[in-house]
């Protein structure tokens, strides 16, 4: 059995990448997707399930921290119940690949699979900002990858895309880097991206960038190296670690089939979220029943996207950020009910 870990920060495009994979799954393989969401209401599993795949959800936490025991239990249950050829793990956007790999190397899981392949989905428009504000985290994520899907390249200039590819290769010379838009890759590339590499290596080393790879220019001569201090990944997200104060919080709600929303009112709510009127929102997504159809709204990379959503029996919304005004969110959603 092969394990593909598809990881990246909130809104980078992980679920979109997995949906592309499920559109063109590896031939002759039985595949199961294990989805972990930070919020108490899971939405990614709902979006993936419409493509007919076997989906196992783990909402309400991060598998590399508070839910590590649950992850190991679910992993073993998937192996026993489905006997898959491949498990695709999509962790929450605040998980670190080094800690996920450490979990996979536990003695109760290691005999269950032959290889782990690590696919890092990175938002091109956020790379420079993250390297400044979350340098240790970013180096950990890039160095732990076999493949980097440099997504959302349509949001940056072509010459910057080339510079970002060079910077990623400086951090991890062995990684394959694929610039994409909407996580769209040529079909013939997918076996290479998902393939079985050499046998599993030990947990990713998160120490300094090795000599000889210290001087990738980022912006105005900035280097990818630096004297980082090792911070524990406990979701405190202190100023020195994440650039935010306090903790990430989540707001999630489900609404029954009979509850229908006014679309323009919902769009107004999501525009408020972009303006940070109701808290420091980093990710928001929802599928809502509106008159005559289902509407999908999401905020990622500071942009609002709307499209027709999957036909679902209920409406679901999940918002992640800091200092969320939950009472105002609840009131606005009630106001949007037809």
PDB file of C-alpha atoms in Angstrom, residues 46-333:
ATOM      1  CA  UNK A  46     -18.779  16.358   1.277  1.00  0.00           C
ATOM      2  CA  UNK A  47     -17.162  17.893  -1.811  1.00  0.00           C
ATOM      3  CA  UNK A  48     -14.988  14.825  -2.464  1.00  0.00           C
ATOM      4  CA  UNK A  49     -17.724  12.256  -1.867  1.00  0.00           C
ATOM      5  CA  UNK A  50     -19.711  13.482  -4.875  1.00  0.00           C
ATOM      6  CA  UNK A  51     -17.020  11.924  -7.072  1.00  0.00           C
ATOM      7  CA  UNK A  52     -17.831   8.456  -5.785  1.00  0.00           C
ATOM      8  CA  UNK A  53     -14.631   7.785  -3.843  1.00  0.00           C
ATOM      9  CA  UNK A  54     -14.366   6.140  -0.434  1.00  0.00           C
ATOM     10  CA  UNK A  55     -13.963   9.097   1.952  1.00  0.00           C
ATOM     11  CA  UNK A  56     -13.169   8.884   5.668  1.00  0.00           C
ATOM     12  CA  UNK A  57     -13.526  12.177   7.551  1.00  0.00           C
ATOM     13  CA  UNK A  58     -11.772  13.405  10.696  1.00  0.00           C
ATOM     14  CA  UNK A  59     -13.117  16.872  11.559  1.00  0.00           C
ATOM     15  CA  UNK A  60     -12.533  18.909  14.728  1.00  0.00           C
ATOM     16  CA  UNK A  61      -8.777  19.069  15.099  1.00  0.00           C
ATOM     17  CA  UNK A  62      -5.329  18.448  13.636  1.00  0.00           C
ATOM     18  CA  UNK A  63      -4.000  14.912  13.134  1.00  0.00           C
ATOM     19  CA  UNK A  64      -0.449  15.931  14.037  1.00  0.00           C
ATOM     20  CA  UNK A  65      -1.493  17.264  17.445  1.00  0.00           C
ATOM     21  CA  UNK A  66      -4.722  16.711  19.342  1.00  0.00           C
ATOM     22  CA  UNK A  67      -6.021  13.962  17.051  1.00  0.00           C
ATOM     23  CA  UNK A  68      -2.908  11.836  16.610  1.00  0.00           C
ATOM     24  CA  UNK A  69      -4.415   8.820  18.402  1.00  0.00           C
ATOM     25  CA  UNK A  70      -7.616   9.080  16.356  1.00  0.00           C
ATOM     26  CA  UNK A  71      -5.598   9.293  13.144  1.00  0.00           C
ATOM     27  CA  UNK A  72      -3.701   6.107  13.916  1.00  0.00           C
ATOM     28  CA  UNK A  73      -6.937   4.326  14.777  1.00  0.00           C
ATOM     29  CA  UNK A  74      -8.655   5.504  11.573  1.00  0.00           C
ATOM     30  CA  UNK A  75      -5.621   4.576   9.492  1.00  0.00           C
ATOM     31  CA  UNK A  76      -5.648   1.022  10.845  1.00  0.00           C
ATOM     32  CA  UNK A  77      -9.426   0.778  10.353  1.00  0.00           C
ATOM     33  CA  UNK A  78      -9.089   1.853   6.713  1.00  0.00           C
ATOM     34  CA  UNK A  79      -6.393  -0.747   6.134  1.00  0.00           C
ATOM     35  CA  UNK A  80      -8.537  -3.481   7.686  1.00  0.00           C
ATOM     36  CA  UNK A  81     -11.908  -2.503   6.199  1.00  0.00           C
ATOM     37  CA  UNK A  82     -10.955  -1.417   2.676  1.00  0.00           C
ATOM     38  CA  UNK A  83      -7.572  -3.087   2.020  1.00  0.00           C
ATOM     39  CA  UNK A  84      -6.701  -0.216  -0.338  1.00  0.00           C
ATOM     40  CA  UNK A  85      -3.772   0.000  -2.721  1.00  0.00           C
ATOM     41  CA  UNK A  86      -3.403   3.674  -1.850  1.00  0.00           C
ATOM     42  CA  UNK A  87      -4.459   5.997   0.974  1.00  0.00           C
ATOM     43  CA  UNK A  88      -4.529   9.711   0.215  1.00  0.00           C
ATOM     44  CA  UNK A  89      -4.228  11.709   3.449  1.00  0.00           C
ATOM     45  CA  UNK A  90      -5.380  15.338   3.319  1.00  0.00           C
ATOM     46  CA  UNK A  91      -4.483  16.921   6.683  1.00  0.00           C
ATOM     47  CA  UNK A  92      -5.657  20.263   7.953  1.00  0.00           C
ATOM     48  CA  UNK A  93      -3.778  23.297   6.658  1.00  0.00           C
ATOM     49  CA  UNK A  94      -2.078  23.939  10.003  1.00  0.00           C
ATOM     50  CA  UNK A  95      -0.385  20.514  10.159  1.00  0.00           C
ATOM     51  CA  UNK A  96       3.361  20.079   9.662  1.00  0.00           C
ATOM     52  CA  UNK A  97       4.616  17.313   7.407  1.00  0.00           C
ATOM     53  CA  UNK A  98       7.421  16.329   9.801  1.00  0.00           C
ATOM     54  CA  UNK A  99       4.965  15.523  12.560  1.00  0.00           C
ATOM     55  CA  UNK A 100       2.613  13.653  10.234  1.00  0.00           C
ATOM     56  CA  UNK A 101       5.506  11.564   9.004  1.00  0.00           C
ATOM     57  CA  UNK A 102       6.545  10.851  12.578  1.00  0.00           C
ATOM     58  CA  UNK A 103       3.048   9.522  13.210  1.00  0.00           C
ATOM     59  CA  UNK A 104       3.228   7.310  10.137  1.00  0.00           C
ATOM     60  CA  UNK A 105       6.503   5.857  11.359  1.00  0.00           C
ATOM     61  CA  UNK A 106       4.976   4.618  14.602  1.00  0.00           C
ATOM     62  CA  UNK A 107       5.469   0.893  15.046  1.00  0.00           C
ATOM     63  CA  UNK A 108       1.730   0.179  14.826  1.00  0.00           C
ATOM     64  CA  UNK A 109       1.419   1.842  11.387  1.00  0.00           C
ATOM     65  CA  UNK A 110       4.765   1.231   9.700  1.00  0.00           C
ATOM     66  CA  UNK A 111       4.046  -2.419   8.703  1.00  0.00           C
ATOM     67  CA  UNK A 112       0.845  -1.384   6.899  1.00  0.00           C
ATOM     68  CA  UNK A 113       2.376   0.411   3.914  1.00  0.00           C
ATOM     69  CA  UNK A 114       5.368   0.262   1.606  1.00  0.00           C
ATOM     70  CA  UNK A 115       5.975   3.936   0.774  1.00  0.00           C
ATOM     71  CA  UNK A 116       4.969   7.466   1.739  1.00  0.00           C
ATOM     72  CA  UNK A 117       4.915  10.170  -0.907  1.00  0.00           C
ATOM     73  CA  UNK A 118       4.646  13.789   0.251  1.00  0.00           C
ATOM     74  CA  UNK A 119       2.897  16.307  -2.013  1.00  0.00           C
ATOM     75  CA  UNK A 120       3.058  19.913  -0.860  1.00  0.00           C
ATOM     76  CA  UNK A 121       0.455  22.262  -2.362  1.00  0.00           C
ATOM     77  CA  UNK A 122       1.730  25.841  -2.094  1.00  0.00           C
ATOM     78  CA  UNK A 123      -0.139  29.058  -2.903  1.00  0.00           C
ATOM     79  CA  UNK A 124       2.223  31.005  -5.184  1.00  0.00           C
ATOM     80  CA  UNK A 125       0.650  34.326  -4.211  1.00  0.00           C
ATOM     81  CA  UNK A 126       1.403  33.716  -0.521  1.00  0.00           C
ATOM     82  CA  UNK A 127       4.896  32.201  -0.750  1.00  0.00           C
ATOM     83  CA  UNK A 128       6.925  35.358  -0.102  1.00  0.00           C
ATOM     84  CA  UNK A 129       4.635  36.471   2.698  1.00  0.00           C
ATOM     85  CA  UNK A 130       4.848  33.069   4.382  1.00  0.00           C
ATOM     86  CA  UNK A 131       8.631  32.969   4.060  1.00  0.00           C
ATOM     87  CA  UNK A 132       8.797  36.264   5.936  1.00  0.00           C
ATOM     88  CA  UNK A 133       6.229  35.513   8.625  1.00  0.00           C
ATOM     89  CA  UNK A 134       6.438  31.690   9.007  1.00  0.00           C
ATOM     90  CA  UNK A 135       9.980  30.927   7.835  1.00  0.00           C
ATOM     91  CA  UNK A 136      10.582  27.856   9.999  1.00  0.00           C
ATOM     92  CA  UNK A 137       7.194  26.372   9.089  1.00  0.00           C
ATOM     93  CA  UNK A 138       7.740  26.981   5.373  1.00  0.00           C
ATOM     94  CA  UNK A 139      11.222  25.469   5.301  1.00  0.00           C
ATOM     95  CA  UNK A 140       9.862  22.429   7.136  1.00  0.00           C
ATOM     96  CA  UNK A 141       7.028  22.027   4.630  1.00  0.00           C
ATOM     97  CA  UNK A 142       9.138  22.453   1.500  1.00  0.00           C
ATOM     98  CA  UNK A 143      12.058  20.337   2.686  1.00  0.00           C
ATOM     99  CA  UNK A 144       9.658  17.536   3.629  1.00  0.00           C
ATOM    100  CA  UNK A 145       8.189  17.244   0.122  1.00  0.00           C
ATOM    101  CA  UNK A 146       8.772  14.891  -2.761  1.00  0.00           C
ATOM    102  CA  UNK A 147       6.661  17.138  -5.005  1.00  0.00           C
ATOM    103  CA  UNK A 148       5.643  20.798  -4.717  1.00  0.00           C
ATOM    104  CA  UNK A 149       2.491  21.796  -6.585  1.00  0.00           C
ATOM    105  CA  UNK A 150       3.020  25.553  -6.893  1.00  0.00           C
ATOM    106  CA  UNK A 151      -0.625  26.473  -7.254  1.00  0.00           C
ATOM    107  CA  UNK A 152      -2.439  29.724  -8.142  1.00  0.00           C
ATOM    108  CA  UNK A 153       0.308  30.913 -10.459  1.00  0.00           C
ATOM    109  CA  UNK A 154      -2.336  32.987 -12.273  1.00  0.00           C
ATOM    110  CA  UNK A 155      -2.236  35.380  -9.295  1.00  0.00           C
ATOM    111  CA  UNK A 156       1.441  36.325  -9.773  1.00  0.00           C
ATOM    112  CA  UNK A 157       3.661  37.557 -12.603  1.00  0.00           C
ATOM    113  CA  UNK A 158       5.404  34.911 -14.788  1.00  0.00           C
ATOM    114  CA  UNK A 159       8.894  36.092 -13.788  1.00  0.00           C
ATOM    115  CA  UNK A 160       7.949  35.691 -10.121  1.00  0.00           C
ATOM    116  CA  UNK A 161       6.812  32.118 -10.796  1.00  0.00           C
ATOM    117  CA  UNK A 162      10.286  31.314 -12.123  1.00  0.00           C
ATOM    118  CA  UNK A 163      11.882  32.893  -9.067  1.00  0.00           C
ATOM    119  CA  UNK A 164       9.606  30.929  -6.713  1.00  0.00           C
ATOM    120  CA  UNK A 165      10.494  27.658  -8.445  1.00  0.00           C
ATOM    121  CA  UNK A 166      14.203  28.474  -8.035  1.00  0.00           C
ATOM    122  CA  UNK A 167      13.692  29.341  -4.356  1.00  0.00           C
ATOM    123  CA  UNK A 168      11.837  26.090  -3.678  1.00  0.00           C
ATOM    124  CA  UNK A 169      14.600  24.125  -5.408  1.00  0.00           C
ATOM    125  CA  UNK A 170      17.178  25.888  -3.247  1.00  0.00           C
ATOM    126  CA  UNK A 171      15.364  24.739  -0.115  1.00  0.00           C
ATOM    127  CA  UNK A 172      14.804  21.202  -1.452  1.00  0.00           C
ATOM    128  CA  UNK A 173      16.928  20.336  -4.509  1.00  0.00           C
ATOM    129  CA  UNK A 174      15.349  16.869  -4.737  1.00  0.00           C
ATOM    130  CA  UNK A 175      11.738  18.080  -4.979  1.00  0.00           C
ATOM    131  CA  UNK A 176       9.904  18.148  -8.292  1.00  0.00           C
ATOM    132  CA  UNK A 177       8.120  21.499  -8.709  1.00  0.00           C
ATOM    133  CA  UNK A 178       5.007  21.831 -10.872  1.00  0.00           C
ATOM    134  CA  UNK A 179       3.512  25.329 -11.385  1.00  0.00           C
ATOM    135  CA  UNK A 180      -0.272  25.068 -11.738  1.00  0.00           C
ATOM    136  CA  UNK A 181      -3.513  27.005 -11.861  1.00  0.00           C
ATOM    137  CA  UNK A 182      -6.488  25.483 -10.010  1.00  0.00           C
ATOM    138  CA  UNK A 183      -4.200  22.492  -9.287  1.00  0.00           C
ATOM    139  CA  UNK A 184      -4.609  21.335 -12.891  1.00  0.00           C
ATOM    140  CA  UNK A 185      -1.838  18.991 -14.058  1.00  0.00           C
ATOM    141  CA  UNK A 186      -1.357  17.004 -17.247  1.00  0.00           C
ATOM    142  CA  UNK A 187      -2.820  13.534 -16.847  1.00  0.00           C
ATOM    143  CA  UNK A 188       0.441  11.838 -17.774  1.00  0.00           C
ATOM    144  CA  UNK A 189       2.179  13.582 -14.851  1.00  0.00           C
ATOM    145  CA  UNK A 190      -0.074  12.150 -12.170  1.00  0.00           C
ATOM    146  CA  UNK A 191       1.604   8.715 -11.924  1.00  0.00           C
ATOM    147  CA  UNK A 192       4.942  10.482 -11.401  1.00  0.00           C
ATOM    148  CA  UNK A 193       3.498  12.804  -8.767  1.00  0.00           C
ATOM    149  CA  UNK A 194       1.752   9.984  -6.907  1.00  0.00           C
ATOM    150  CA  UNK A 195       4.330   7.300  -7.624  1.00  0.00           C
ATOM    151  CA  UNK A 196       6.136   5.014  -5.218  1.00  0.00           C
ATOM    152  CA  UNK A 197       9.560   6.485  -4.372  1.00  0.00           C
ATOM    153  CA  UNK A 198      12.448   4.809  -2.661  1.00  0.00           C
ATOM    154  CA  UNK A 199      11.642   3.258   0.722  1.00  0.00           C
ATOM    155  CA  UNK A 200      10.422   5.499   3.506  1.00  0.00           C
ATOM    156  CA  UNK A 201      12.980   7.810   5.039  1.00  0.00           C
ATOM    157  CA  UNK A 202      13.085   8.892   8.654  1.00  0.00           C
ATOM    158  CA  UNK A 203      11.169  11.894   9.909  1.00  0.00           C
ATOM    159  CA  UNK A 204      11.970  15.118   8.090  1.00  0.00           C
ATOM    160  CA  UNK A 205      14.935  17.016   9.503  1.00  0.00           C
ATOM    161  CA  UNK A 206      13.790  20.536  10.327  1.00  0.00           C
ATOM    162  CA  UNK A 207      17.184  21.985  11.138  1.00  0.00           C
ATOM    163  CA  UNK A 208      18.797  24.765   9.165  1.00  0.00           C
ATOM    164  CA  UNK A 209      19.040  24.656   5.388  1.00  0.00           C
ATOM    165  CA  UNK A 210      22.249  22.739   4.569  1.00  0.00           C
ATOM    166  CA  UNK A 211      25.362  24.521   3.369  1.00  0.00           C
ATOM    167  CA  UNK A 212      25.283  25.160  -0.334  1.00  0.00           C
ATOM    168  CA  UNK A 213      21.538  25.930  -0.325  1.00  0.00           C
ATOM    169  CA  UNK A 214      21.473  28.993   1.845  1.00  0.00           C
ATOM    170  CA  UNK A 215      21.176  31.838  -0.601  1.00  0.00           C
ATOM    171  CA  UNK A 216      18.006  31.523  -2.653  1.00  0.00           C
ATOM    172  CA  UNK A 217      16.920  35.096  -3.334  1.00  0.00           C
ATOM    173  CA  UNK A 218      13.309  35.776  -2.417  1.00  0.00           C
ATOM    174  CA  UNK A 219      12.736  39.494  -2.556  1.00  0.00           C
ATOM    175  CA  UNK A 220      15.238  42.336  -2.584  1.00  0.00           C
ATOM    176  CA  UNK A 221      18.071  39.896  -1.913  1.00  0.00           C
ATOM    177  CA  UNK A 222      16.407  38.067   0.974  1.00  0.00           C
ATOM    178  CA  UNK A 223      17.695  34.543   1.630  1.00  0.00           C
ATOM    179  CA  UNK A 224      15.678  31.424   2.405  1.00  0.00           C
ATOM    180  CA  UNK A 225      18.116  30.659   5.196  1.00  0.00           C
ATOM    181  CA  UNK A 226      18.110  32.318   8.570  1.00  0.00           C
ATOM    182  CA  UNK A 227      18.709  31.578  12.202  1.00  0.00           C
ATOM    183  CA  UNK A 228      15.397  29.962  13.005  1.00  0.00           C
ATOM    184  CA  UNK A 229      14.485  28.647  16.409  1.00  0.00           C
ATOM    185  CA  UNK A 230      12.547  25.402  16.638  1.00  0.00           C
ATOM    186  CA  UNK A 231       8.972  26.126  17.696  1.00  0.00           C
ATOM    187  CA  UNK A 232       6.595  23.447  18.917  1.00  0.00           C
ATOM    188  CA  UNK A 233       3.534  23.056  16.718  1.00  0.00           C
ATOM    189  CA  UNK A 234       0.812  23.423  19.316  1.00  0.00           C
ATOM    190  CA  UNK A 235      -1.526  25.801  17.477  1.00  0.00           C
ATOM    191  CA  UNK A 236      -0.759  28.632  19.858  1.00  0.00           C
ATOM    192  CA  UNK A 237       0.379  30.542  16.748  1.00  0.00           C
ATOM    193  CA  UNK A 238       2.320  33.088  18.729  1.00  0.00           C
ATOM    194  CA  UNK A 239       3.667  36.185  17.044  1.00  0.00           C
ATOM    195  CA  UNK A 240       7.130  34.691  16.479  1.00  0.00           C
ATOM    196  CA  UNK A 241       5.784  31.502  14.927  1.00  0.00           C
ATOM    197  CA  UNK A 242       2.838  32.454  12.742  1.00  0.00           C
ATOM    198  CA  UNK A 243       2.576  36.224  12.624  1.00  0.00           C
ATOM    199  CA  UNK A 244      -0.796  36.170  14.431  1.00  0.00           C
ATOM    200  CA  UNK A 245      -1.656  36.564  18.118  1.00  0.00           C
ATOM    201  CA  UNK A 246      -3.848  34.168  20.032  1.00  0.00           C
ATOM    202  CA  UNK A 247      -5.183  30.917  18.597  1.00  0.00           C
ATOM    203  CA  UNK A 248      -6.954  29.867  15.452  1.00  0.00           C
ATOM    204  CA  UNK A 249     -10.644  29.337  16.017  1.00  0.00           C
ATOM    205  CA  UNK A 250     -13.288  27.744  13.842  1.00  0.00           C
ATOM    206  CA  UNK A 251     -16.961  28.460  13.299  1.00  0.00           C
ATOM    207  CA  UNK A 252     -19.095  25.811  11.643  1.00  0.00           C
ATOM    208  CA  UNK A 253     -22.808  25.256  11.167  1.00  0.00           C
ATOM    209  CA  UNK A 254     -25.121  22.807   9.433  1.00  0.00           C
ATOM    210  CA  UNK A 255     -28.624  23.706   8.290  1.00  0.00           C
ATOM    211  CA  UNK A 256     -31.358  21.222   7.452  1.00  0.00           C
ATOM    212  CA  UNK A 257     -32.760  20.624   3.980  1.00  0.00           C
ATOM    213  CA  UNK A 258     -35.778  22.824   4.592  1.00  0.00           C
ATOM    214  CA  UNK A 259     -33.659  25.888   5.371  1.00  0.00           C
ATOM    215  CA  UNK A 260     -32.989  27.917   2.205  1.00  0.00           C
ATOM    216  CA  UNK A 261     -30.717  30.949   1.947  1.00  0.00           C
ATOM    217  CA  UNK A 262     -30.816  34.213   0.015  1.00  0.00           C
ATOM    218  CA  UNK A 263     -27.679  34.169  -2.188  1.00  0.00           C
ATOM    219  CA  UNK A 264     -26.984  37.915  -2.265  1.00  0.00           C
ATOM    220  CA  UNK A 265     -27.172  38.045   1.521  1.00  0.00           C
ATOM    221  CA  UNK A 266     -24.598  35.224   1.741  1.00  0.00           C
ATOM    222  CA  UNK A 267     -22.295  37.011  -0.697  1.00  0.00           C
ATOM    223  CA  UNK A 268     -22.564  40.107   1.480  1.00  0.00           C
ATOM    224  CA  UNK A 269     -21.499  38.039   4.491  1.00  0.00           C
ATOM    225  CA  UNK A 270     -18.462  36.604   2.679  1.00  0.00           C
ATOM    226  CA  UNK A 271     -17.472  40.085   1.498  1.00  0.00           C
ATOM    227  CA  UNK A 272     -17.496  41.143   5.151  1.00  0.00           C
ATOM    228  CA  UNK A 273     -15.209  38.209   5.918  1.00  0.00           C
ATOM    229  CA  UNK A 274     -12.734  39.380   3.275  1.00  0.00           C
ATOM    230  CA  UNK A 275     -12.743  42.863   4.820  1.00  0.00           C
ATOM    231  CA  UNK A 276     -12.044  41.274   8.248  1.00  0.00           C
ATOM    232  CA  UNK A 277     -15.194  42.902   9.634  1.00  0.00           C
ATOM    233  CA  UNK A 278     -16.036  39.799  11.685  1.00  0.00           C
ATOM    234  CA  UNK A 279     -12.546  38.624  12.616  1.00  0.00           C
ATOM    235  CA  UNK A 280      -9.186  37.753  11.083  1.00  0.00           C
ATOM    236  CA  UNK A 281     -10.524  35.154   8.658  1.00  0.00           C
ATOM    237  CA  UNK A 282      -7.927  33.080   6.788  1.00  0.00           C
ATOM    238  CA  UNK A 283     -10.281  30.526   5.234  1.00  0.00           C
ATOM    239  CA  UNK A 284     -14.029  30.314   4.709  1.00  0.00           C
ATOM    240  CA  UNK A 285     -16.121  27.938   2.636  1.00  0.00           C
ATOM    241  CA  UNK A 286     -19.702  26.855   2.432  1.00  0.00           C
ATOM    242  CA  UNK A 287     -22.265  25.010   0.354  1.00  0.00           C
ATOM    243  CA  UNK A 288     -25.731  26.522   0.704  1.00  0.00           C
ATOM    244  CA  UNK A 289     -29.169  25.584  -0.522  1.00  0.00           C
ATOM    245  CA  UNK A 290     -30.552  28.637  -2.332  1.00  0.00           C
ATOM    246  CA  UNK A 291     -33.773  28.914  -4.371  1.00  0.00           C
ATOM    247  CA  UNK A 292     -33.536  26.421  -7.227  1.00  0.00           C
ATOM    248  CA  UNK A 293     -29.921  25.319  -6.732  1.00  0.00           C
ATOM    249  CA  UNK A 294     -26.943  24.927  -4.403  1.00  0.00           C
ATOM    250  CA  UNK A 295     -24.353  27.685  -4.129  1.00  0.00           C
ATOM    251  CA  UNK A 296     -20.707  27.166  -3.186  1.00  0.00           C
ATOM    252  CA  UNK A 297     -18.807  30.120  -1.729  1.00  0.00           C
ATOM    253  CA  UNK A 298     -15.197  30.130  -0.583  1.00  0.00           C
ATOM    254  CA  UNK A 299     -12.499  32.563   0.469  1.00  0.00           C
ATOM    255  CA  UNK A 300      -8.862  31.676  -0.174  1.00  0.00           C
ATOM    256  CA  UNK A 301      -5.863  33.906  -0.865  1.00  0.00           C
ATOM    257  CA  UNK A 302      -8.034  36.877   0.094  1.00  0.00           C
ATOM    258  CA  UNK A 303     -10.401  36.299  -2.833  1.00  0.00           C
ATOM    259  CA  UNK A 304     -14.059  35.311  -2.960  1.00  0.00           C
ATOM    260  CA  UNK A 305     -15.078  32.620  -5.407  1.00  0.00           C
ATOM    261  CA  UNK A 306     -18.657  31.561  -6.128  1.00  0.00           C
ATOM    262  CA  UNK A 307     -19.882  28.660  -8.226  1.00  0.00           C
ATOM    263  CA  UNK A 308     -22.674  26.145  -8.397  1.00  0.00           C
ATOM    264  CA  UNK A 309     -22.325  23.704  -5.542  1.00  0.00           C
ATOM    265  CA  UNK A 310     -23.032  19.985  -5.301  1.00  0.00           C
ATOM    266  CA  UNK A 311     -26.614  18.962  -4.606  1.00  0.00           C
ATOM    267  CA  UNK A 312     -26.599  18.280  -0.904  1.00  0.00           C
ATOM    268  CA  UNK A 313     -29.433  17.581   1.552  1.00  0.00           C
ATOM    269  CA  UNK A 314     -28.176  20.296   3.902  1.00  0.00           C
ATOM    270  CA  UNK A 315     -26.234  23.548   3.942  1.00  0.00           C
ATOM    271  CA  UNK A 316     -22.765  23.559   5.525  1.00  0.00           C
ATOM    272  CA  UNK A 317     -20.417  26.450   6.346  1.00  0.00           C
ATOM    273  CA  UNK A 318     -16.931  26.465   7.900  1.00  0.00           C
ATOM    274  CA  UNK A 319     -14.897  29.560   8.812  1.00  0.00           C
ATOM    275  CA  UNK A 320     -11.360  29.544  10.272  1.00  0.00           C
ATOM    276  CA  UNK A 321      -9.469  32.501  11.641  1.00  0.00           C
ATOM    277  CA  UNK A 322      -8.676  34.516  14.729  1.00  0.00           C
ATOM    278  CA  UNK A 323     -10.857  36.680  16.943  1.00  0.00           C
ATOM    279  CA  UNK A 324     -14.003  35.509  15.170  1.00  0.00           C
ATOM    280  CA  UNK A 325     -17.208  37.319  16.137  1.00  0.00           C
ATOM    281  CA  UNK A 326     -19.297  34.172  16.373  1.00  0.00           C
ATOM    282  CA  UNK A 327     -22.445  35.950  17.552  1.00  0.00           C
ATOM    283  CA  UNK A 328     -22.370  38.270  14.538  1.00  0.00           C
ATOM    284  CA  UNK A 329     -21.676  35.343  12.205  1.00  0.00           C
ATOM    285  CA  UNK A 330     -24.612  33.429  13.633  1.00  0.00           C
ATOM    286  CA  UNK A 331     -26.914  36.457  13.362  1.00  0.00           C
ATOM    287  CA  UNK A 332     -25.915  37.219   9.759  1.00  0.00           C
ATOM    288  CA  UNK A 333     -26.518  33.623   8.678  1.00  0.00           C
TER     289      UNK A 333
END
